[in-house]
Structure formats: structure tokens, C-alpha cells
Short mmCIF file of C-alpha atoms in Angstrom, two decimals:
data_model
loop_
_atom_site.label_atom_id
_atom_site.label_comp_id
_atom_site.label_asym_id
_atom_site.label_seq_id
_atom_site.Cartn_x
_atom_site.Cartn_y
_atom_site.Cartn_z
CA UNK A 1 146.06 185.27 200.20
CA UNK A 2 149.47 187.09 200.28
CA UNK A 3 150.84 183.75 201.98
CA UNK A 4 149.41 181.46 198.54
CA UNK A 5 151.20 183.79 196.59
CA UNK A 6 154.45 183.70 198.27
CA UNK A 7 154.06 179.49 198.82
CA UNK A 8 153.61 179.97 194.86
CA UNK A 9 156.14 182.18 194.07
CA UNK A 10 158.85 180.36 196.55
CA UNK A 11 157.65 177.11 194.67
CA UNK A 12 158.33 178.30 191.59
CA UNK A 13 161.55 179.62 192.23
CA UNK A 14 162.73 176.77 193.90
CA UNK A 15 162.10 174.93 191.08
CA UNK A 16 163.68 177.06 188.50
CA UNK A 17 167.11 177.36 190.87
CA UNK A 18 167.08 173.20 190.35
CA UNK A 19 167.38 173.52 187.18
CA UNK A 20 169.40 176.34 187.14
CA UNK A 21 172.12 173.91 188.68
CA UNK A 22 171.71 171.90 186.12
CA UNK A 23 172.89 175.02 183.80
CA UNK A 24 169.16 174.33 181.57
CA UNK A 25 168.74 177.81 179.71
CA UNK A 26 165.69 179.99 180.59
CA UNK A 27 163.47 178.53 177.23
CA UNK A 28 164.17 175.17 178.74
CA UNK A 29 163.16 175.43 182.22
CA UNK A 30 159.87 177.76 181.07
CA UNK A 31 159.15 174.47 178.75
CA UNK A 32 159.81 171.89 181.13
CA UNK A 33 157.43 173.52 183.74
CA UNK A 34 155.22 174.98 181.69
CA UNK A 35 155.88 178.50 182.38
CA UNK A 36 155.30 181.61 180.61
CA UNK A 37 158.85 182.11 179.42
CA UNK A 38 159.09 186.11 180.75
CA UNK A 39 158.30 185.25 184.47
CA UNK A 40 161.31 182.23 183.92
CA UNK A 41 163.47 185.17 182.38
CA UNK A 42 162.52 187.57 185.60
CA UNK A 43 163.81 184.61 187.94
CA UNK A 44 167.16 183.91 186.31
CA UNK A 45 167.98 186.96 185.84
CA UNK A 46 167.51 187.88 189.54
CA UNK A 47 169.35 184.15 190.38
CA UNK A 48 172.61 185.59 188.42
CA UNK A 49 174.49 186.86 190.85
CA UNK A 50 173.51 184.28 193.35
CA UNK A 51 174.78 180.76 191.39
CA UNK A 52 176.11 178.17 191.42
CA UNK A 53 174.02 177.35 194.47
CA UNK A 54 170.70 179.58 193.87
CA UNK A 55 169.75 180.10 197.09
CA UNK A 56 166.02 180.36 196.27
CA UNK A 57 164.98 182.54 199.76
CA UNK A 58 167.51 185.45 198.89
CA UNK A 59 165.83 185.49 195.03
CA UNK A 60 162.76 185.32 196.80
CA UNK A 61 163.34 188.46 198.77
CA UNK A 62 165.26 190.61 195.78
CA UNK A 63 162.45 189.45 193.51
CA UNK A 64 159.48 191.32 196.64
CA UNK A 65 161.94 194.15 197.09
CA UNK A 66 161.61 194.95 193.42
CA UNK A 67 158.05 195.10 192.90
#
């Protein structure tokens, strides 16, 4: 089960880092994939430091360290 969450939770972050390149704003990207806005807010704000490119794996991994 802890493998479906992280194929989920890489999914989803891979997503929102493609849009991210695209420079769409947070309220845009939870729209577009129908997202509840917060967990779009959590991702981008751990993706800061990590643009333009948004390597999804390294999000991945600060997003697991901090919970």
C-alpha cells in the first residue's frame, strides 16, 4: 500500500512540476487537475527552491522527510 501511495503522490507531483514550468499559479493547476487547492499549495511551495526545472523526485523526497 505504501508503494500506491508514493506511485500517487510521485504522479501528482509530476504533474504539478509540468505546470509549474509553465509558471500556472497554484489555483490554476489545483483547477486544472482537480485538486484540493491546499495539497497543490504544499507541492509548490516545497518545488520553490527547486525551479525552473522541478525536479519532481527531490520534491518527492523533501515532501516524505517532512511528514
Amino acid at each position: 500500500q505504501a508503494q500506491e501511495i508514493y506511485d500517487f503522490g510521485g504522479v501528482v507531483i509530476q504533474l504539478v512540476c509540468g505546470k509549474l514550468r509553465k509558471k500556472k499559479p497554484p489555483e490554476t493547476i489545483s483547477e486544472e487537475l482537480e485538486e484540493e487547492l491546499e495539497v497543490i499549495q504544499k507541492i509548490c511551495k516545497a518545488a520553490k527552491e527547486y525551479g525552473p526545472d522541478y525536479d519532481w523526485e527531490q520534491i518527492y523526497k523533501k515532501m516524505s522527510l517532512k511528514e
